[in-house]
Short mmCIF file of C-alpha atoms and ligand atoms in Angstrom, two decimals:
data_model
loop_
_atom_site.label_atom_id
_atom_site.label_comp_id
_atom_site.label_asym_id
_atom_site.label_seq_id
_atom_site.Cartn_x
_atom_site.Cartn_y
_atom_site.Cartn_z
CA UNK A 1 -17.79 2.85 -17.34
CA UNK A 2 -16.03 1.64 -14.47
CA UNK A 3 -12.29 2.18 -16.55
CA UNK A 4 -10.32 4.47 -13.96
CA UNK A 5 -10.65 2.43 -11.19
CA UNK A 6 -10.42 4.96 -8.53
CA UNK A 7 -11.65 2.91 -5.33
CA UNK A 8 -14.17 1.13 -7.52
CA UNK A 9 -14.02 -2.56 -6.93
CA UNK A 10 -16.13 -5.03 -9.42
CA UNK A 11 -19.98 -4.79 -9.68
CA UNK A 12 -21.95 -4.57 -6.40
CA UNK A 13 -22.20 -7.85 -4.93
CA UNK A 14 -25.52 -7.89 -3.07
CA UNK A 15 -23.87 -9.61 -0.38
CA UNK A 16 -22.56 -6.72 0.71
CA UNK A 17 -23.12 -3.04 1.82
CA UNK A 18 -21.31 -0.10 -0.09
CA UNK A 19 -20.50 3.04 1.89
CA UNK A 20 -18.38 5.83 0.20
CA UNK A 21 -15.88 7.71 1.54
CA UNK A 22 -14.61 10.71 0.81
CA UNK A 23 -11.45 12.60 2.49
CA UNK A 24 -8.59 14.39 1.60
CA UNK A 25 -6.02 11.79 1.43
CA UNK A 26 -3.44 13.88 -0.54
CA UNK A 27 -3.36 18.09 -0.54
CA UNK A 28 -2.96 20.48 2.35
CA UNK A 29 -4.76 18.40 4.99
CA UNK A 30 -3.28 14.93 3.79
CA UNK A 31 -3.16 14.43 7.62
CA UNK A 32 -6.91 14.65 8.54
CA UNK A 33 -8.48 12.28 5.59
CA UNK A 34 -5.24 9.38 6.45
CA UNK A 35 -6.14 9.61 10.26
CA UNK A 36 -9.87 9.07 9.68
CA UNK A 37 -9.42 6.63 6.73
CA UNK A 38 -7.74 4.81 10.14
CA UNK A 39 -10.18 5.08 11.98
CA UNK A 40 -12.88 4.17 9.94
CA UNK A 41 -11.10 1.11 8.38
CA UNK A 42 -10.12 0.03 11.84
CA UNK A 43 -14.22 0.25 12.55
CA UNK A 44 -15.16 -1.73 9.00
CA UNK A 45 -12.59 -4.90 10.75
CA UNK A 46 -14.38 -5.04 13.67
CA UNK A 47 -18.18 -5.01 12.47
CA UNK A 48 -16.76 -7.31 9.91
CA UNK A 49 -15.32 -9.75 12.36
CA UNK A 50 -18.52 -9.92 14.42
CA UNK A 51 -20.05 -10.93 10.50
CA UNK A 52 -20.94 -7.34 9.21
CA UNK A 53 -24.57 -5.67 9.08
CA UNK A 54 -27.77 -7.98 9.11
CA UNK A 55 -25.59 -10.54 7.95
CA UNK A 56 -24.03 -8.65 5.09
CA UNK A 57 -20.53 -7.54 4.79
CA UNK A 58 -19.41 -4.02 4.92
CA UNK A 59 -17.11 -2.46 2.47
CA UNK A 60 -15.94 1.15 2.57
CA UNK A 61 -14.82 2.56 -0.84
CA UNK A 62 -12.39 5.10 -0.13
CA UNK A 63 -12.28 8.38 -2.58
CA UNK A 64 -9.47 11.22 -2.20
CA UNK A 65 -10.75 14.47 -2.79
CA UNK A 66 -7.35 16.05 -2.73
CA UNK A 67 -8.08 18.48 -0.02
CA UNK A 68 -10.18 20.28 -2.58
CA UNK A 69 -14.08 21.56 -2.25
CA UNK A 70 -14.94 20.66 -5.92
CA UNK A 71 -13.29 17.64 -5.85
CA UNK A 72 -15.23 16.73 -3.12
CA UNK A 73 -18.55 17.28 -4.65
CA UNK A 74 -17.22 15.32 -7.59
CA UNK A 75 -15.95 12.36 -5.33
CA UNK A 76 -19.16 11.98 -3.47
CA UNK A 77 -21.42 12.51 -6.88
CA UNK A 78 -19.24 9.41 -8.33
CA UNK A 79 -19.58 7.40 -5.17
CA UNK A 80 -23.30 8.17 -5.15
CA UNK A 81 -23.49 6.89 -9.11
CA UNK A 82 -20.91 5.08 -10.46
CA UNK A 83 -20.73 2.83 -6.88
CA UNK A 84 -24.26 2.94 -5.85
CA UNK A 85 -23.27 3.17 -2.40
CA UNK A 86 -26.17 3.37 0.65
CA UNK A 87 -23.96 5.78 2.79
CA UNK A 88 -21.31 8.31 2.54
CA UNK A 89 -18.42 9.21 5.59
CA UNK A 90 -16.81 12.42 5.19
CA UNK A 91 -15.76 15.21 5.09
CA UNK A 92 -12.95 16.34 7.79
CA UNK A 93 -12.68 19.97 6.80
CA UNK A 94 -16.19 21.83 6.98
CA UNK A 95 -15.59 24.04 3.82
CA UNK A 96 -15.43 19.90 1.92
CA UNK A 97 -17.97 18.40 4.18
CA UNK A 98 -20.42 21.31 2.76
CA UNK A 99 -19.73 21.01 -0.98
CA UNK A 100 -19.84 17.24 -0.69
CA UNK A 101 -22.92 17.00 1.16
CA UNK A 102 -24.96 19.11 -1.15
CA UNK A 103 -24.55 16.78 -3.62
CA UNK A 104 -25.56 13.84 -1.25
CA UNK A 105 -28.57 15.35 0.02
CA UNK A 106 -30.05 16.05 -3.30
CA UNK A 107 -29.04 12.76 -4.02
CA UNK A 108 -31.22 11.64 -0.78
CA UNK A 109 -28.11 9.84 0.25
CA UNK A 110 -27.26 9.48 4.29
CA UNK A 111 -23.50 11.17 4.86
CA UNK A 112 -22.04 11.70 8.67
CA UNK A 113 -18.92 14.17 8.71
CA UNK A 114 -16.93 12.74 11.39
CA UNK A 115 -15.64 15.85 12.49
CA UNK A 116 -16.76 18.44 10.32
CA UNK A 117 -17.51 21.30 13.29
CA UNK A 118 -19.14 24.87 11.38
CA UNK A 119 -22.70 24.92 12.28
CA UNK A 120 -23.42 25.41 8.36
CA UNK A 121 -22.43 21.79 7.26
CA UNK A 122 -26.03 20.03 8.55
CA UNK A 123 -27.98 23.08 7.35
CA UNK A 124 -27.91 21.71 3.87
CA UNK A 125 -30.44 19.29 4.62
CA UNK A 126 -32.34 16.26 6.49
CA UNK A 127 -29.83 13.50 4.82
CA UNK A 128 -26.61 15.22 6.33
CA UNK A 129 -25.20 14.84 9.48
CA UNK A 130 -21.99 14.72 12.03
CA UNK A 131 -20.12 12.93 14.67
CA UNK A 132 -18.70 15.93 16.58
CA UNK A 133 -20.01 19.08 18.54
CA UNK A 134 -20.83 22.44 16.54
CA UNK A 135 -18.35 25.60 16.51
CA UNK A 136 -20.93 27.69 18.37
CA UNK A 137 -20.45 25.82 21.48
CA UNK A 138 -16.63 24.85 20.80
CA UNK A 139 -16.41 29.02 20.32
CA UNK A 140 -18.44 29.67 23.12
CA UNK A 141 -16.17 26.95 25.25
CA UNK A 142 -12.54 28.08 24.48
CA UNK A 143 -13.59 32.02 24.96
CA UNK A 144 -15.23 31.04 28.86
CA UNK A 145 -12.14 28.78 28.98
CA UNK A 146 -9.41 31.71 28.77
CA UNK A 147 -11.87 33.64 30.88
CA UNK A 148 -12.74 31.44 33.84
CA UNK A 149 -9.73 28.86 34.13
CA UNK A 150 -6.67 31.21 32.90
CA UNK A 151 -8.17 34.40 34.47
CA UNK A 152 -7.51 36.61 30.86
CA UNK A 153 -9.59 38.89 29.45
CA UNK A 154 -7.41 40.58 26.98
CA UNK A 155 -7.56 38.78 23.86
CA UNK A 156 -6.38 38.69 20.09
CA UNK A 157 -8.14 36.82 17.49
CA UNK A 158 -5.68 35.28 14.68
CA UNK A 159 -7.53 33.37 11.92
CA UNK A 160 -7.63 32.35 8.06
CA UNK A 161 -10.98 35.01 6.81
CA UNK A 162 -11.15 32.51 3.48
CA UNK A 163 -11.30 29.16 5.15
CA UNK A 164 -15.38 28.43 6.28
CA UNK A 165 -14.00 26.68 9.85
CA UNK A 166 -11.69 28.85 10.64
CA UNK A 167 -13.61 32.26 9.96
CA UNK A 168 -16.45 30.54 11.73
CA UNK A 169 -14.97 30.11 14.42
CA UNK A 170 -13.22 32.99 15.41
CA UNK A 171 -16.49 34.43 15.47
CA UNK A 172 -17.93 32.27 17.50
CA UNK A 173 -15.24 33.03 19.95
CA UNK A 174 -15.67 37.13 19.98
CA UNK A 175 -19.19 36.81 20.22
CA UNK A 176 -18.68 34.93 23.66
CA UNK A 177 -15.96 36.93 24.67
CA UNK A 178 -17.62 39.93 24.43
CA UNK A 179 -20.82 38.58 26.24
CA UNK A 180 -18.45 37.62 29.08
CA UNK A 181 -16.78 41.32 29.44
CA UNK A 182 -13.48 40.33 27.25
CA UNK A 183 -11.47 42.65 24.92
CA UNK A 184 -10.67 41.80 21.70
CA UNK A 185 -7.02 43.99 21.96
CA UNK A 186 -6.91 42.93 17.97
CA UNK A 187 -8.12 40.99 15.18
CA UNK A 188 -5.90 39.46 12.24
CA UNK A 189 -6.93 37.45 9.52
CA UNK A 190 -5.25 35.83 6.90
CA UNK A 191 -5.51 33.99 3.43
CA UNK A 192 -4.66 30.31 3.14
CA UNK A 193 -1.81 30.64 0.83
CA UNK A 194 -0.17 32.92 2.82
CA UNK A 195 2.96 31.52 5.00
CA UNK A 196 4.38 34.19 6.54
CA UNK A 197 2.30 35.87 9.56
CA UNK A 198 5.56 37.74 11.16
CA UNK A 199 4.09 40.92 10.33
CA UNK A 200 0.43 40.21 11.66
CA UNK A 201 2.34 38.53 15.15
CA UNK A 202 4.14 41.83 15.77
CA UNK A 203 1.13 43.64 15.66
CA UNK A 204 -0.08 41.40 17.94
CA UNK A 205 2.36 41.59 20.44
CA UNK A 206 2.02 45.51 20.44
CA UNK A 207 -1.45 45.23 21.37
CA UNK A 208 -0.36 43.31 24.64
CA UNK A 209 -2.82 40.27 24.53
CA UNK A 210 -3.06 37.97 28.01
CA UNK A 211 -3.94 34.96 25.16
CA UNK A 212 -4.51 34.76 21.68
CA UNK A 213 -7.10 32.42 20.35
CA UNK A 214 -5.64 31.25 16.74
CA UNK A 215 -8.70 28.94 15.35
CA UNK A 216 -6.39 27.59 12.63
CA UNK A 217 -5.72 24.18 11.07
CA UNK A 218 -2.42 22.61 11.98
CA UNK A 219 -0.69 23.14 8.76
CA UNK A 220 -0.96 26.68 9.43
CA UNK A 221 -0.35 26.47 13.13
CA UNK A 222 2.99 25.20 12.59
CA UNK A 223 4.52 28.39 10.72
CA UNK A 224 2.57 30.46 13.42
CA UNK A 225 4.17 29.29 16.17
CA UNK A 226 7.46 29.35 14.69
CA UNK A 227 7.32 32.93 14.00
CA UNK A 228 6.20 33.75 17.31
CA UNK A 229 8.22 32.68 19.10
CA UNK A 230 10.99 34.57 16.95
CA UNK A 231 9.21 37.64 17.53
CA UNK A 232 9.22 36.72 21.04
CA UNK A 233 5.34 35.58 21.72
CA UNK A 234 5.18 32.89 24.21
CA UNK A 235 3.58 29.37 22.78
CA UNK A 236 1.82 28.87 26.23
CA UNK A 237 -0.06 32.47 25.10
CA UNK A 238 -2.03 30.37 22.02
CA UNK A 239 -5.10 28.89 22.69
CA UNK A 240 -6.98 27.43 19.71
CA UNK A 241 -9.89 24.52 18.07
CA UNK A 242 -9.58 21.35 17.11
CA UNK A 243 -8.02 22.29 13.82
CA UNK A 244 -4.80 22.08 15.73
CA UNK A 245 -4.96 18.01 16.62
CA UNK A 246 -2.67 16.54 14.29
CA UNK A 247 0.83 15.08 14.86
CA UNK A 248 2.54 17.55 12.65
CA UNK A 249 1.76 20.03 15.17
CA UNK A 250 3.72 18.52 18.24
CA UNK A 251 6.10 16.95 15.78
CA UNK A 252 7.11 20.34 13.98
CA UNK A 253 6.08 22.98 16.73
CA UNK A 254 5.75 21.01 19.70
CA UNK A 255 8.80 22.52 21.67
CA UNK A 256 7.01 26.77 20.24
CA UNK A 257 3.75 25.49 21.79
CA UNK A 258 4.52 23.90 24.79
CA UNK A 259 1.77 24.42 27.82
CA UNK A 260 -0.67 25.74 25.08
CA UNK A 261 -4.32 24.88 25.38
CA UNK A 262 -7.03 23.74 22.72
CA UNK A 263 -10.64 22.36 22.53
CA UNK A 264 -10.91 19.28 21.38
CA UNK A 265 -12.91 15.79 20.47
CA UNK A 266 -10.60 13.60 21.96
CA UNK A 267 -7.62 13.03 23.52
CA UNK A 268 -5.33 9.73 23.66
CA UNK A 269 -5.38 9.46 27.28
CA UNK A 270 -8.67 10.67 28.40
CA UNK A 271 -10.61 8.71 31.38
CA UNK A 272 -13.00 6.35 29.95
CA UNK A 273 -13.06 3.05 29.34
CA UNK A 274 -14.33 3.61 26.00
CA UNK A 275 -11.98 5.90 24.66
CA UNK A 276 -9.53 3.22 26.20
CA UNK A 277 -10.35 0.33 24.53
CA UNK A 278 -10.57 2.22 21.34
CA UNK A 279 -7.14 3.41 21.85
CA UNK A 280 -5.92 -0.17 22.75
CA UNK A 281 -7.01 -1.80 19.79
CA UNK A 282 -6.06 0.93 17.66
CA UNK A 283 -2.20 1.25 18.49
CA UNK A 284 -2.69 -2.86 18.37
CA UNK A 285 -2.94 -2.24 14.78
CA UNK A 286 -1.34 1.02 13.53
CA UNK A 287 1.59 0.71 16.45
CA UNK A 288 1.14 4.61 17.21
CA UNK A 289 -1.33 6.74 19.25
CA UNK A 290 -4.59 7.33 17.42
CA UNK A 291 -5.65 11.29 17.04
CA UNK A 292 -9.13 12.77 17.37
CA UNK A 293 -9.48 12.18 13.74
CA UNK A 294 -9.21 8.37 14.05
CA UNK A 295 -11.67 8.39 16.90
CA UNK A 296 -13.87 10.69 15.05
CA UNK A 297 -13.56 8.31 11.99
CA UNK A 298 -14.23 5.40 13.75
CA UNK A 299 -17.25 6.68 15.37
CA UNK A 300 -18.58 7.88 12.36
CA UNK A 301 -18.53 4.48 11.25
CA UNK A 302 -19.63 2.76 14.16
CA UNK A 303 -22.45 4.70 14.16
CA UNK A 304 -23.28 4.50 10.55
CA UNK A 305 -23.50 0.42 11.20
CA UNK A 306 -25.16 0.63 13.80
CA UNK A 307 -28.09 3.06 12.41
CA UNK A 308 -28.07 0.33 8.95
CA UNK A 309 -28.46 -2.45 11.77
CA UNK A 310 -31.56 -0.59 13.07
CA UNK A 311 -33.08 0.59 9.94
CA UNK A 312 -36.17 -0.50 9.18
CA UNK A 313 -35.04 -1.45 5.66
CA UNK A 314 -31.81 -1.12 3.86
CA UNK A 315 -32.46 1.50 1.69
CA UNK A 316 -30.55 5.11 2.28
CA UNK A 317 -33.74 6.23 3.12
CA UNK A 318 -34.31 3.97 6.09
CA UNK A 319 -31.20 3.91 6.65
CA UNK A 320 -31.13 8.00 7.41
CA UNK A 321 -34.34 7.68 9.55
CA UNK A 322 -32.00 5.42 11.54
CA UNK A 323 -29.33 7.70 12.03
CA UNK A 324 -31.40 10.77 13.02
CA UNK A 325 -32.93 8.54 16.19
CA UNK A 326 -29.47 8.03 17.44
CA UNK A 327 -29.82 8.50 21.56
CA UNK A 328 -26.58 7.66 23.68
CA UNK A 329 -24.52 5.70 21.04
CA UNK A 330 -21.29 4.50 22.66
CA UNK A 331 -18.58 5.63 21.00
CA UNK A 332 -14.49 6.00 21.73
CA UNK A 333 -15.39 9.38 22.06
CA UNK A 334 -18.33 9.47 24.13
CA UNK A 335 -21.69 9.12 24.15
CA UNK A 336 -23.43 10.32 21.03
CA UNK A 337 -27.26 11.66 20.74
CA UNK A 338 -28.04 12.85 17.54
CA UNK A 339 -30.10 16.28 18.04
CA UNK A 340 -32.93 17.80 15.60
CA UNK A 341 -30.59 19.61 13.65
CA UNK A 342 -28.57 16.48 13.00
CA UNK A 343 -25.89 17.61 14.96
CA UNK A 344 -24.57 15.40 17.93
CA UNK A 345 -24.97 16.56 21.96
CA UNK A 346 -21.48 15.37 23.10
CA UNK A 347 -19.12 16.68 25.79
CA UNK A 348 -15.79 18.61 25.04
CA UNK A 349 -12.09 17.77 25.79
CA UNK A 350 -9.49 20.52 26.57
CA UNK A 351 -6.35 19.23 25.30
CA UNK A 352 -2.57 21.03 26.95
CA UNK A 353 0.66 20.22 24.61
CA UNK A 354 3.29 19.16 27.25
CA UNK A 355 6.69 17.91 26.56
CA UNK A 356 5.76 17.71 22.45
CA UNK A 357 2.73 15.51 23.59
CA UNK A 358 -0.94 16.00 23.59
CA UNK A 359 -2.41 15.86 27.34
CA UNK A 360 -5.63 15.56 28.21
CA UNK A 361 -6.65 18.67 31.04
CA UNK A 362 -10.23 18.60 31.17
CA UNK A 363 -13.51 17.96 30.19
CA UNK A 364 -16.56 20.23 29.68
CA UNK A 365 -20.10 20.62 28.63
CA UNK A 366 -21.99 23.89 27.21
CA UNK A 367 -24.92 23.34 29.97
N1 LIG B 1 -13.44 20.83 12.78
C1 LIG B 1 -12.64 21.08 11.61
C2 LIG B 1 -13.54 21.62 10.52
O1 LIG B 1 -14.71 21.61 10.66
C3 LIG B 1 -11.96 19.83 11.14
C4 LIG B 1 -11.04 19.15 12.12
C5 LIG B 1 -11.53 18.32 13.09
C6 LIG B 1 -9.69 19.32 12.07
C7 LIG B 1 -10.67 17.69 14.00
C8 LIG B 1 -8.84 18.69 12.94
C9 LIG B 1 -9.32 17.89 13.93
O2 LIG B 1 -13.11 22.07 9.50
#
């Protein structure tokens, strides 16, 4: 039954290959899945142009899980059977990427999460696997950041205790503060549906904080910093994940957070020639900067082709083998090496907000 149409073209043509994926193109996060669906169709043009995989066209079937967990696993379990497809792209948010790629590792189905970062989103299994650095280093990173390059070591910790990237994150970050000799001056956590944090800020500020590390998404960020700086908090004080890298954020809070800092995947104007060329073709064909999400999309993609190029066969099977031997992959990121745990060994970018703009500041590794 092929009747609701949903991203389902006609029967698979076996002239082609069929990759599925799955973001959250409408919902909370609409942001993150229309960035990487950017990216990644930007990536599906180019492979296409040099005449697709082993001679075979590449299509991408694009499913929106509405920023929603179940729909996720629903999305990917109907891209998996209804489209037959050899590989799934996806998730953005870690809390998605984990529902959906249960369902595609019991399905023995290959899926890379662009930018998925909580360490529990590759646990599920040998078929899943990401694009981007893990939240225990990207923890570990912003906490030695605030310590070593701002000099503070009195810190509050604001974060969102039901979202899985969030909560995972903030602990990262005590748990490497307190191994370097920082206090944690207070702790607040919220629930995502809540959208006023006024209360939870002044309590905040009464603990006297040098920095406070907020490891939120940007939807949330943006009310944050609005209320803090009505009660007075400084935006240069925040320090946060790449959660915060969307447009919204400069565009609706950019002036609140100007001269904060943030750990990142990517940044616009970062020095390689790479990341450059990326960026050049990209604003070539979307007329705007791309974000971290696009580049994370794209080389989620890239990658993916690549890995079907050097299967052994074109099953998912092979096609998984592929991806887990993955050593120095080129990418507008960086280079990628996929690790054991099917998680990729990449550098990280510190990102500063300056004049409503992201700026790239610096670059750093966990060894
Ligand atoms: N790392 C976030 C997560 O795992 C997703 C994200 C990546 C958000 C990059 C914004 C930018 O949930």
């Amino acid at each position: 039954g092929k009747k609701d149409g949903g991203g389902a073209g006609p029967e698979p043509a076996s002239n082609e290959w069929k990759v599925g994926a799955y973001l959250s193109l409408s919902g909370a996060e609409t942001q993150f899945g229309k960035d990487t669906q950017e990216g990644t169709e930007l990536a599906v043009e180019e492979i296409n142009a040099k005449g697709g995989v082993k001679g075979k066209k590449v299509r991408v079937l694009f499913e929106d899980d509405k920023s929603n967990p179940q729909e996720a696993s629903n999305k990917v379990l109907q891209l998996i059977n209804r489209d037959k497809v050899v590989a799934l792209l996806g998730e953005v948010a870690s809390s998605r990427s984990k529902a959906g790629g249960i369902v595609a590792n019991k399905n023995k189905i290959p899926m890379i999460s662009p930018s998925s970062t909580n360490p529990d989103v590759t646990k599920v299994g040998p078929f899943v696997f990401r694009v981007c650095f893990t939240d225990d280093v990207q923890g570990q990173m912003g906490a030695r950041f605030v310590k070593n390059k701002l000099n503070k070591s009195k810190v509050a910790v604001l974060y969102a205790s039901d979202d899985l990237y969030s909560s995972g994150l903030a602990n990262e970050f005590k748990n490497e503060a307190k191994k370097l000799g920082m206090t944690i001056v207070a702790e607040k956590s919220f629930l995502k549906s809540e959208t006023n944090f006024t209360t939870y800020l002044n309590e905040i500020k009464s603990a006297e904080p040098e920095a406070i590390y907020a490891p939120v998404y940007y939807n949330a960020m943006v009310p944050i910093a609005r209320q803090a700086k009505a009660a007075g908090i400084p935006g240069n004080m925040f320090v946060g994940g790449d959660g915060w890298h969307s447009d919204s954020l400069v565009n609706d809070a950019g002036e609140e957070m100007e001269g904060a800092y943030f750990t990142n995947h990517f940044s616009p104007d970062m020095p390689s020639p790479n990341s450059q060329a990326f960026v050049k073709r990209y604003v070539e064909k979307y007329k705007r900067e791309p974000s971290a999400l696009a580049a994370q999309g794209y080389d989620s993609a890239m990658l993916l082709f690549d890995a079907m190029g050097r299967a052994k066969g074109d099953t998912p099977e092979a096609i998984r083998d592929a991806i887990a031997e993955t050593k120095s992959f080129q990418g507008a990121t960086g280079a990628i090496t996929i690790d054991a745990e099917r998680n990729a060994e990449k550098p990280i970018v510190i990102v500063q907000i300056k004049g409503k703009k992201f700026t790239y500041f610096d670059t750093v590794t966990a060894k």
